[in-house]
XYZ file of C-alpha atoms in Angstrom:
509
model
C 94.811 87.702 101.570
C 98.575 87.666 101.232
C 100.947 87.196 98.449
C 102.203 83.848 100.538
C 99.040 82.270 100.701
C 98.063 83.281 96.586
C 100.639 82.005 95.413
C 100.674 78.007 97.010
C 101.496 75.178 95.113
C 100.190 75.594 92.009
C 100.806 73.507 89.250
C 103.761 72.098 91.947
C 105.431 74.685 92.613
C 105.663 76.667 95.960
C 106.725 80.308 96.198
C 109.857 81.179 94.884
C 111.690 83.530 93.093
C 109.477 83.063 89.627
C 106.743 84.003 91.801
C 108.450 87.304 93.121
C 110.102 88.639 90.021
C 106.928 89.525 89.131
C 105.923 92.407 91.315
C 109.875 92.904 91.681
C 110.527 93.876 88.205
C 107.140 93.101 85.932
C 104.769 95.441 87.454
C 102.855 96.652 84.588
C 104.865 99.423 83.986
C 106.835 100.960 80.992
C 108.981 97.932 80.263
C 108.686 94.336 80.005
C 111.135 91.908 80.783
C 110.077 89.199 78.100
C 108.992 86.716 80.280
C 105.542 85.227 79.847
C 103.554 84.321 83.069
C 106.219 82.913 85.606
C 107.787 80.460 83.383
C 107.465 81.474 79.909
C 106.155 79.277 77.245
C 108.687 76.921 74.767
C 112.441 76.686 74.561
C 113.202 80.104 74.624
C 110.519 81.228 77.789
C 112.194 77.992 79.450
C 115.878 79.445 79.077
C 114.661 83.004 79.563
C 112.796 81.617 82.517
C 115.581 79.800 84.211
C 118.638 82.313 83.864
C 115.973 84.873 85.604
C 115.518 82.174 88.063
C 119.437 82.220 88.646
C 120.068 85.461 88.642
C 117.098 86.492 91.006
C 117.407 83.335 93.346
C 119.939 85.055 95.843
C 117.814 88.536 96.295
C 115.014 87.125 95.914
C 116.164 85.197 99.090
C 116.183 88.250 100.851
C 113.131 89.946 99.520
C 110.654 87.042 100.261
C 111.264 87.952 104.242
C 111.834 91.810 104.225
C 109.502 92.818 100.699
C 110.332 96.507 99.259
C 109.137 99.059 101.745
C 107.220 102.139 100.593
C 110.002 104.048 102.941
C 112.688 102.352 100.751
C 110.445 103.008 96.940
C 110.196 106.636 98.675
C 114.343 107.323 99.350
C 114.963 105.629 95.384
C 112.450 108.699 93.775
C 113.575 110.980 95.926
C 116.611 110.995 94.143
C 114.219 113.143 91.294
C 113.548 115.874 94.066
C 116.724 116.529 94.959
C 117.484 116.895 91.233
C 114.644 119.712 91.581
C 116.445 121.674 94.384
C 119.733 121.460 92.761
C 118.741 122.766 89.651
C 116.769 125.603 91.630
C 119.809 125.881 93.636
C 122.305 126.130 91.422
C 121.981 130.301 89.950
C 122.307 131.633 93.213
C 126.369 130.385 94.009
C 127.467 130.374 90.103
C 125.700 133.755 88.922
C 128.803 135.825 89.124
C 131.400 133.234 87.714
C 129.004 132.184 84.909
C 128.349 136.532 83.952
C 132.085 137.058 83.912
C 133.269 133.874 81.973
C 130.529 133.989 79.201
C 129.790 137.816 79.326
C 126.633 137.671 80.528
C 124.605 140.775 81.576
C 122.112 140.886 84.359
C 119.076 140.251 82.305
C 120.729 137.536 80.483
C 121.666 135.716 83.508
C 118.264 136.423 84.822
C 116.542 135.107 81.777
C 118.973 131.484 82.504
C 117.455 131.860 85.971
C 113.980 131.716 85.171
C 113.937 129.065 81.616
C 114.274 126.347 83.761
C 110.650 127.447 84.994
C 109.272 127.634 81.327
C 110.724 124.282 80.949
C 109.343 123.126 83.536
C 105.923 124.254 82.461
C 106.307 122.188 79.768
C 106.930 119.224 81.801
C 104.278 119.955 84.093
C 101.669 120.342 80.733
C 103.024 116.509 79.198
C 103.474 115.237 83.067
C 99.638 114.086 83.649
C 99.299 112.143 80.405
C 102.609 110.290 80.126
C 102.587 109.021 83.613
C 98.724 108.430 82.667
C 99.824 106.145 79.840
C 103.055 104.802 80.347
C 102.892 105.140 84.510
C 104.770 106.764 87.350
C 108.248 105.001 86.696
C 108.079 105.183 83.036
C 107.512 108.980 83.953
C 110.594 109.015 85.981
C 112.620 107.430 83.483
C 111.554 110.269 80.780
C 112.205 112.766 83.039
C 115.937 111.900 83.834
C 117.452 111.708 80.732
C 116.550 115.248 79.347
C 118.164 116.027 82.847
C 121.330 114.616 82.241
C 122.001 116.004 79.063
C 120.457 119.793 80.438
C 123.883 119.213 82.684
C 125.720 118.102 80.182
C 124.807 121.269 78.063
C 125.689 123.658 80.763
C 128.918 122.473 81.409
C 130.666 122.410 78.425
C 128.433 125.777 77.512
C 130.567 128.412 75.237
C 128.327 130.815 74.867
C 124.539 131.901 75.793
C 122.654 129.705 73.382
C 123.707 126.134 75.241
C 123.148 127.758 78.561
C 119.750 128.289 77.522
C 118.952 124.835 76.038
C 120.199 123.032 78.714
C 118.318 125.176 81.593
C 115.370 124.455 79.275
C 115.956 120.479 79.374
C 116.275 120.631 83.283
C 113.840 122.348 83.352
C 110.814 119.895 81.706
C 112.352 116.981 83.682
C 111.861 118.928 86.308
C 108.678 119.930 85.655
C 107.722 116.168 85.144
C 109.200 115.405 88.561
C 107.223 117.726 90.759
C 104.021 116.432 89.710
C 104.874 112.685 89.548
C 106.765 111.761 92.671
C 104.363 113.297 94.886
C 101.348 111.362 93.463
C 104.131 108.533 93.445
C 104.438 108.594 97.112
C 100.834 109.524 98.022
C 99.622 105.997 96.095
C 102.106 103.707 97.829
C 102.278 105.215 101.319
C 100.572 103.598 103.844
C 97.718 105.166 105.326
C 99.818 106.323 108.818
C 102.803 107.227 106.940
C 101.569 108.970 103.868
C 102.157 112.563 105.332
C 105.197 111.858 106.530
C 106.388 110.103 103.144
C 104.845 112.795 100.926
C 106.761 115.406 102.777
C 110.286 113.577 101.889
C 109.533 115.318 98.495
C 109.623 118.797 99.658
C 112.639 117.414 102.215
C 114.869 116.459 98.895
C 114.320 119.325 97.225
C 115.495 121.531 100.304
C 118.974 119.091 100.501
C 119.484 119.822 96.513
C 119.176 123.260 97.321
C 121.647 122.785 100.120
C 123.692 120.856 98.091
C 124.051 123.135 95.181
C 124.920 126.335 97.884
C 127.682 124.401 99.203
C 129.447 122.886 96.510
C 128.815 125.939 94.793
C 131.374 127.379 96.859
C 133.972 124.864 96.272
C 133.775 124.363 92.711
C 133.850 125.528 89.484
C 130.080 126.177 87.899
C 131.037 123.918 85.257
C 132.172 120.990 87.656
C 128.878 121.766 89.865
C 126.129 121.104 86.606
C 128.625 117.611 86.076
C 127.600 117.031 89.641
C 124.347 117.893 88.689
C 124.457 114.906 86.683
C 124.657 112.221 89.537
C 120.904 111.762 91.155
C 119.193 111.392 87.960
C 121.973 108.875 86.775
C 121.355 107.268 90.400
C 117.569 107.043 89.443
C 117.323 105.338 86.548
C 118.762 101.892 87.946
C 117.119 102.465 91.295
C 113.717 102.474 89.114
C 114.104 98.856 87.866
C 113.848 98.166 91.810
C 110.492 99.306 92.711
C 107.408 98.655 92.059
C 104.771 100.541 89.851
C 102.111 102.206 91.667
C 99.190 99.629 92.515
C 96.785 102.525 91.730
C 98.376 103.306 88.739
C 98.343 99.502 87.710
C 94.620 98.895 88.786
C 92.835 102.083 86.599
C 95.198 100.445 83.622
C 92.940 96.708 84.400
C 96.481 95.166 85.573
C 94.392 94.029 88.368
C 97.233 90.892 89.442
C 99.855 93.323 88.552
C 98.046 95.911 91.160
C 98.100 93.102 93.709
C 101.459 92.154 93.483
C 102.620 95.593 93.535
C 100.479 95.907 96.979
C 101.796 93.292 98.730
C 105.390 93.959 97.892
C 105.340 97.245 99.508
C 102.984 95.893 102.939
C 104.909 92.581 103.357
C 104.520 89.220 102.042
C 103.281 88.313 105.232
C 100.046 91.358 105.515
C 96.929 90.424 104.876
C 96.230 92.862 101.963
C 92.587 92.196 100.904
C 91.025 94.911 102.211
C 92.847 97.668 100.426
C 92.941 95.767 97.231
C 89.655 95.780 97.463
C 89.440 99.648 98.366
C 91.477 100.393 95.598
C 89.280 98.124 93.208
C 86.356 99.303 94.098
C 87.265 103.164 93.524
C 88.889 102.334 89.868
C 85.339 100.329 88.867
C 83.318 103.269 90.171
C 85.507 105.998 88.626
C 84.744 106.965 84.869
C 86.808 104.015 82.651
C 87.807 107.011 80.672
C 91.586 108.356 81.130
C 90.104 112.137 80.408
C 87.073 113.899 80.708
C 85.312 116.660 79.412
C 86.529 120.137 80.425
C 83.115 121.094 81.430
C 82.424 118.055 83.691
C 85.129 119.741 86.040
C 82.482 122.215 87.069
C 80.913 119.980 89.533
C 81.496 119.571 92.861
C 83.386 116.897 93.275
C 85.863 117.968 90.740
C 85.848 121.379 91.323
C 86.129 121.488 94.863
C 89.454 119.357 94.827
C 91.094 120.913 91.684
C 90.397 124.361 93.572
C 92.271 123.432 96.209
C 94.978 122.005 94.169
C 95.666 124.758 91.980
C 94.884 127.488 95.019
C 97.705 126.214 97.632
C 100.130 125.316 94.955
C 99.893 129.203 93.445
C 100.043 130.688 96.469
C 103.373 128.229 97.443
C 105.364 130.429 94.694
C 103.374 134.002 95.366
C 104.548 133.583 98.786
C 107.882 134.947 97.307
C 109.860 131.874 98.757
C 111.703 131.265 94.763
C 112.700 134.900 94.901
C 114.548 134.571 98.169
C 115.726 131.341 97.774
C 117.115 131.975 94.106
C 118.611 135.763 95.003
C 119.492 134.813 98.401
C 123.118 136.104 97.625
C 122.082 139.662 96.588
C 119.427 139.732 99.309
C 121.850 139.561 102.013
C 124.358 141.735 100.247
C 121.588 144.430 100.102
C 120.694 143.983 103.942
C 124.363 144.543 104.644
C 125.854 140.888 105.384
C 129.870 140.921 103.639
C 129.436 136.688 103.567
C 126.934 136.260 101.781
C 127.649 133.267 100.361
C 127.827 131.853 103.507
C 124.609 133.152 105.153
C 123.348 131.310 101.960
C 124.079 127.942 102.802
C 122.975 128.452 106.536
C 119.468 129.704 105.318
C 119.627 126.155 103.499
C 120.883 124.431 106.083
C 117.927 126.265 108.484
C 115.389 125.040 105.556
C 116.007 121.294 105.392
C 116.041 121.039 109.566
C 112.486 122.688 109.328
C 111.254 120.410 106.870
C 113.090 117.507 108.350
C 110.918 118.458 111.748
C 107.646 118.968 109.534
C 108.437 115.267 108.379
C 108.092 114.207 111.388
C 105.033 116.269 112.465
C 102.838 115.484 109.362
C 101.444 112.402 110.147
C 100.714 113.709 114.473
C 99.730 116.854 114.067
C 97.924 116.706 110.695
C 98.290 119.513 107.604
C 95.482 121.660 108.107
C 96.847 122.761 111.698
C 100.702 122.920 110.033
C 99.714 125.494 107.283
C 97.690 127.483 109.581
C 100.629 127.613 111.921
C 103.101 128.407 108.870
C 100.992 130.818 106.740
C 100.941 132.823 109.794
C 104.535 132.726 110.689
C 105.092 133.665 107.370
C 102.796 136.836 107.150
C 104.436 137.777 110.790
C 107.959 137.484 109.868
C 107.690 139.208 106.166
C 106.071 142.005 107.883
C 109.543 142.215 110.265
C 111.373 142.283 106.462
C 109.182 144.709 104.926
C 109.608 147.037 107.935
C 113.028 146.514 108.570
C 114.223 147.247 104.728
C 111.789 150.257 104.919
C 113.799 151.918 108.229
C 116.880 150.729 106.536
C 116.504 153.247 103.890
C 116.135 156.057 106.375
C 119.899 155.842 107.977
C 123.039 156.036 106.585
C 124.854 152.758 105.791
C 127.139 153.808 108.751
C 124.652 154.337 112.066
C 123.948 152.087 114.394
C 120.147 152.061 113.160
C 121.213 150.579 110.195
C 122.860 147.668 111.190
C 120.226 146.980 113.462
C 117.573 146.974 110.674
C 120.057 144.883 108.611
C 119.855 142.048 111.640
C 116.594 142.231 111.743
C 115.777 141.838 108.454
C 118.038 138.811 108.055
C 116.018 137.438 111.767
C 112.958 137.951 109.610
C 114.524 136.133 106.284
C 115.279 133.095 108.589
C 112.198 133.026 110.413
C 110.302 133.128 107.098
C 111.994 130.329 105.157
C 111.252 128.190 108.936
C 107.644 129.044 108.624
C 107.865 128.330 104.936
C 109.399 124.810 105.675
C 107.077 123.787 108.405
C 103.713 124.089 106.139
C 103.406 125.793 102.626
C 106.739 123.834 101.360
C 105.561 120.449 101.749
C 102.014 120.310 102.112
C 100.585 121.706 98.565
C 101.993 118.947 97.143
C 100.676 116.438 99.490
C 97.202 117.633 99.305
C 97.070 117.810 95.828
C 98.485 114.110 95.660
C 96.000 113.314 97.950
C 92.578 115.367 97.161
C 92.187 115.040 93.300
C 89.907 111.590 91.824
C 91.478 108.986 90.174
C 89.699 109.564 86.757
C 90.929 113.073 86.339
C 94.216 113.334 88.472
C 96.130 113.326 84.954
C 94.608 116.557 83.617
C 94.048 118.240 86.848
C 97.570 116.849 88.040
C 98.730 119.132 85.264
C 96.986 122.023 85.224
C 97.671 122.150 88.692
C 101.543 121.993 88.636
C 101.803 124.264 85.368
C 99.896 126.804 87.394
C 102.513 126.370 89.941
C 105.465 126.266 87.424
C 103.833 129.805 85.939
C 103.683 131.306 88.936
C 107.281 130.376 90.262
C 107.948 131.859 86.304
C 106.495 134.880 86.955
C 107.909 135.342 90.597
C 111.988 134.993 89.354
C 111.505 137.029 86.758
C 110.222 139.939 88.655
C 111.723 139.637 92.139
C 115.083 141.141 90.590
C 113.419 143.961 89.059
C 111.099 144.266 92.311
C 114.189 144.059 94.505
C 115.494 146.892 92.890
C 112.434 149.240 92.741
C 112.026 148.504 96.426
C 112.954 145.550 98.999
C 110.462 146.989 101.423
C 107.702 146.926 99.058
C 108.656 143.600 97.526
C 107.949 142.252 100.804
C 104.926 143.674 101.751
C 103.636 142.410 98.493
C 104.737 138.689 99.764
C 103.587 139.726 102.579
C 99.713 139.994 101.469
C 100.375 137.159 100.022
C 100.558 135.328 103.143
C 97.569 136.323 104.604
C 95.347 135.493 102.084
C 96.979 132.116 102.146
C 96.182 131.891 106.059
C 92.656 133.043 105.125
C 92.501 130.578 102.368
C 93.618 127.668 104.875
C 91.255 128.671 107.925
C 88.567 128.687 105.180
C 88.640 126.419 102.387
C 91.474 123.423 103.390
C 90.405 119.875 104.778
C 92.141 117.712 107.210
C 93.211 114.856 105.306
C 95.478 112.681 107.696
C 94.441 109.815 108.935
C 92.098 109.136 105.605
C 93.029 107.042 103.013
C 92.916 108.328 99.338
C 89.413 106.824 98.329
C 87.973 108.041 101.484
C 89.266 111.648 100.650
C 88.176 111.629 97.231
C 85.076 110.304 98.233
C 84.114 113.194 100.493
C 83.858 116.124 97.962
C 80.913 113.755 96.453
């Protein structure tokens, strides 16, 4: 079945652009456009109906041969990611300009560091059920406004208080954004391309982070949270582009919708009919209910997957990845390194080329054999940290001993944020996307992100107080960590590539 050969000559008409604004605009999601059907009904559906007409005729014109690729739906929500990184980003090159202009202390700043994490827990609690009722662009759309006026609120801040409250606003967006463009992604990707399209989530956040070191070092901290402003205000237009999630749209009974969406991301020209019917067939034999009971998540196909979920996404943030990432500055300063600022931006620089690579490795070398490689890269190269800030301790700040313990724990930083990049960054999210059922991806979508969100809220606030009670024991600690995570992998985690979503779902029966 294809969209070309559904939509004929009905009632006279061939395909044209009433027949594609449809899935191009109308796709069952938060809005409606006003239109009824494809031509509307009386005077005003006729005028409404032809000034769409005339205004869609010349993209349309374009759309009919090339449709809207999942690659392209996938680079317009990735604008929501990259909002994530820069807002995670942006403490580490602003925390000494934003102490000394508004009299912060230490703990103060600290506290700004981590509310963006207990906003974000927030988000992640309300994420599940608004994209469950009002779907995953409606979710985006929610998500970027308290965003842009977070930003807003930090730059014109005067004191404390409106530092706080906008941190907090970024903060649920972003907490709304972690869980929803991942499951986004993971419902429109093609089958070959989902791991690589999933991991363009992880990728965007690494090039806010990037983003937010260098212009950090440029500009002002007030000027940087204006920039901050930009890819949510980029999103919100881009959303009116792309088409609602055909899963999404089939559990809500927008079965044509679902369809439309479908073939608008394959090609007008792919046969489509057996995926609709995939897709159809999971939905009708899925509860109807949006929730379910918290006890039913005690069987096996429920708790196997929500295990999983909640297990790789906790360990993600106990790895200690936040707390170097977030302190990077002071971390280098305390191994020794005068530029730190600039060893900053080349640890994010090293982070998006490893998860650029891990892009392109998803999808060929599958996840389960990419975490095993990067938990245990990770537990290899924290042990080098742990050891080296140990020895460090032992030698005068002059000696050549300490130097060398001051290179090697900076080799070992590196070589863990790599590791970090080519597994454990990514591929938590795209498992969970992947793993949990339809019927109860809302609630466990949630629970599982929030118990991310807590965790990465529980790692910032400690890792400055760990970091000064001991960097070699703050490591080690990370450094367990890891291990149990390369246990946990070699264990419990399926290969999922190569599977499509029902199929995956299907197997924790």
């Amino acid at each position: 079945m294809s969209f070309r050969e559904e939509s004929g000559s009905e009632d006279g008409r061939s395909s044209s652009a009433a027949d594609l604004k449809r899935p191009f605009l109308h796709t069952g999601s938060w809005y409606r456009m006003g239109v009824g059907g494809a031509g509307g009904s009386g005077p005003m559906g006729s005028r409404q109906s032809s000034l769409m007409d005339k205004m869609m005729m010349s993209s349309a014109a374009v759309i009919k041969e090339t449709a809207i690729s999942a690659f392209l739906c996938t680079m317009i929500v990735a604008l929501g990611p990259i909002q994530f990184g820069f807002t995670g980003g942006y403490s580490s090159p602003t925390q000494s300009d934003i102490i000394s202009d508004l009299g912060l202390s230490i703990s103060e700043f600290s506290i700004f560091g981590s509310l963006s994490n207990v906003g974000a827990m927030v988000g992640a609690i309300a994420s599940g059920q608004i994209s469950e009722y009002i779907g995953r662009k409606g979710s985006l759309m929610i998500a970027s406004i308290p965003n842009i006026i977070g930003w807003l609120a930090i730059s014109f801040a005067k004191d404390s208080s409106f530092l706080y409250m906008g941190r907090l606003l970024e903060g649920f967006g972003v907490g709304v954004i972690s869980y929803v463009v991942p499951v986004y992604i993971a419902e429109i990707a093609p089958q070959n391309m989902r791991g690589a399209l999933g991991s363009v989530n992880q990728l965007s956040v690494t090039i806010g982070i990037l983003l937010a070191y260098i212009l950090g070092m440029f500009v002002p901290w007030r000027v940087l949270a204006v920039i901050g402003i930009l890819p949510c205000t980029i999103l919100i237009p881009g959303l009116f582009f792309i088409p609602e999630s055909p899963r999404w749209l089939a559990k809500m009974g927008l079965l044509e919708d679902a369809e439309l969406s479908l073939q608008v991301l394959r090609g007008f020209e792919t046969d489509i009919t057996a995926e609709i019917n995939e897709i159809k067939r999971a939905v009708q034999s899925s509860s109807k209910r949006t929730t379910i009971r918290f006890a039913e998540l005690k069987l096996k196909r429920y708790r196997v997957p929500l295990t999983l979920g909640i297990g790789l996404l906790v360990l993600q943030q106990l790895s200690g990845i936040n707390a170097v990432l977030f302190y990077a500055s002071s971390i280098f300063k305390t191994a020794g390194l005068t530029d730190s600022d600039l060893a900053t931006c080349g640890l994010g620089a090293i982070q998006v080329v490893a998860t650029g690579i891990t892009t392109w490795l998803l999808d060929k070398a599958g996840r389960r054999i990419l975490l095993i490689i990067s938990t245990a890269g990770m537990s290899l190269s924290l042990l080098l940290v742990a050891v080296a800030f140990f020895m460090e301790g032992a030698y005068s700040e002059s000696s050549n001993l300490y130097h060398i313990m001051s290179i090697l724990s900076l080799v070992g930083l590196v070589a863990f944020v790599i590791s970090f990049s080519l597994g454990l960054g990514a591929i938590p999210w795209i498992i969970m996307s992947e793993i949990l059922p339809v019927n109860i991806k809302s609630l466990a979508g949630s629970v599982a992100t929030l118990a991310n969100w807590l965790t990465s809220f529980a790692i910032t606030m400690t890792a400055n107080l760990l970091l000064t009670w001991s960097s070699g024991g703050t490591f080690t600690f990370y450094m367990l960590v890891s291990i149990f995570s390369l246990v946990f992998v070699v264990l419990w985690v399926p290969e999922t590539k190569g599977r499509t979503l029902e199929e995956i779902q299907w197997s924790f029966r």
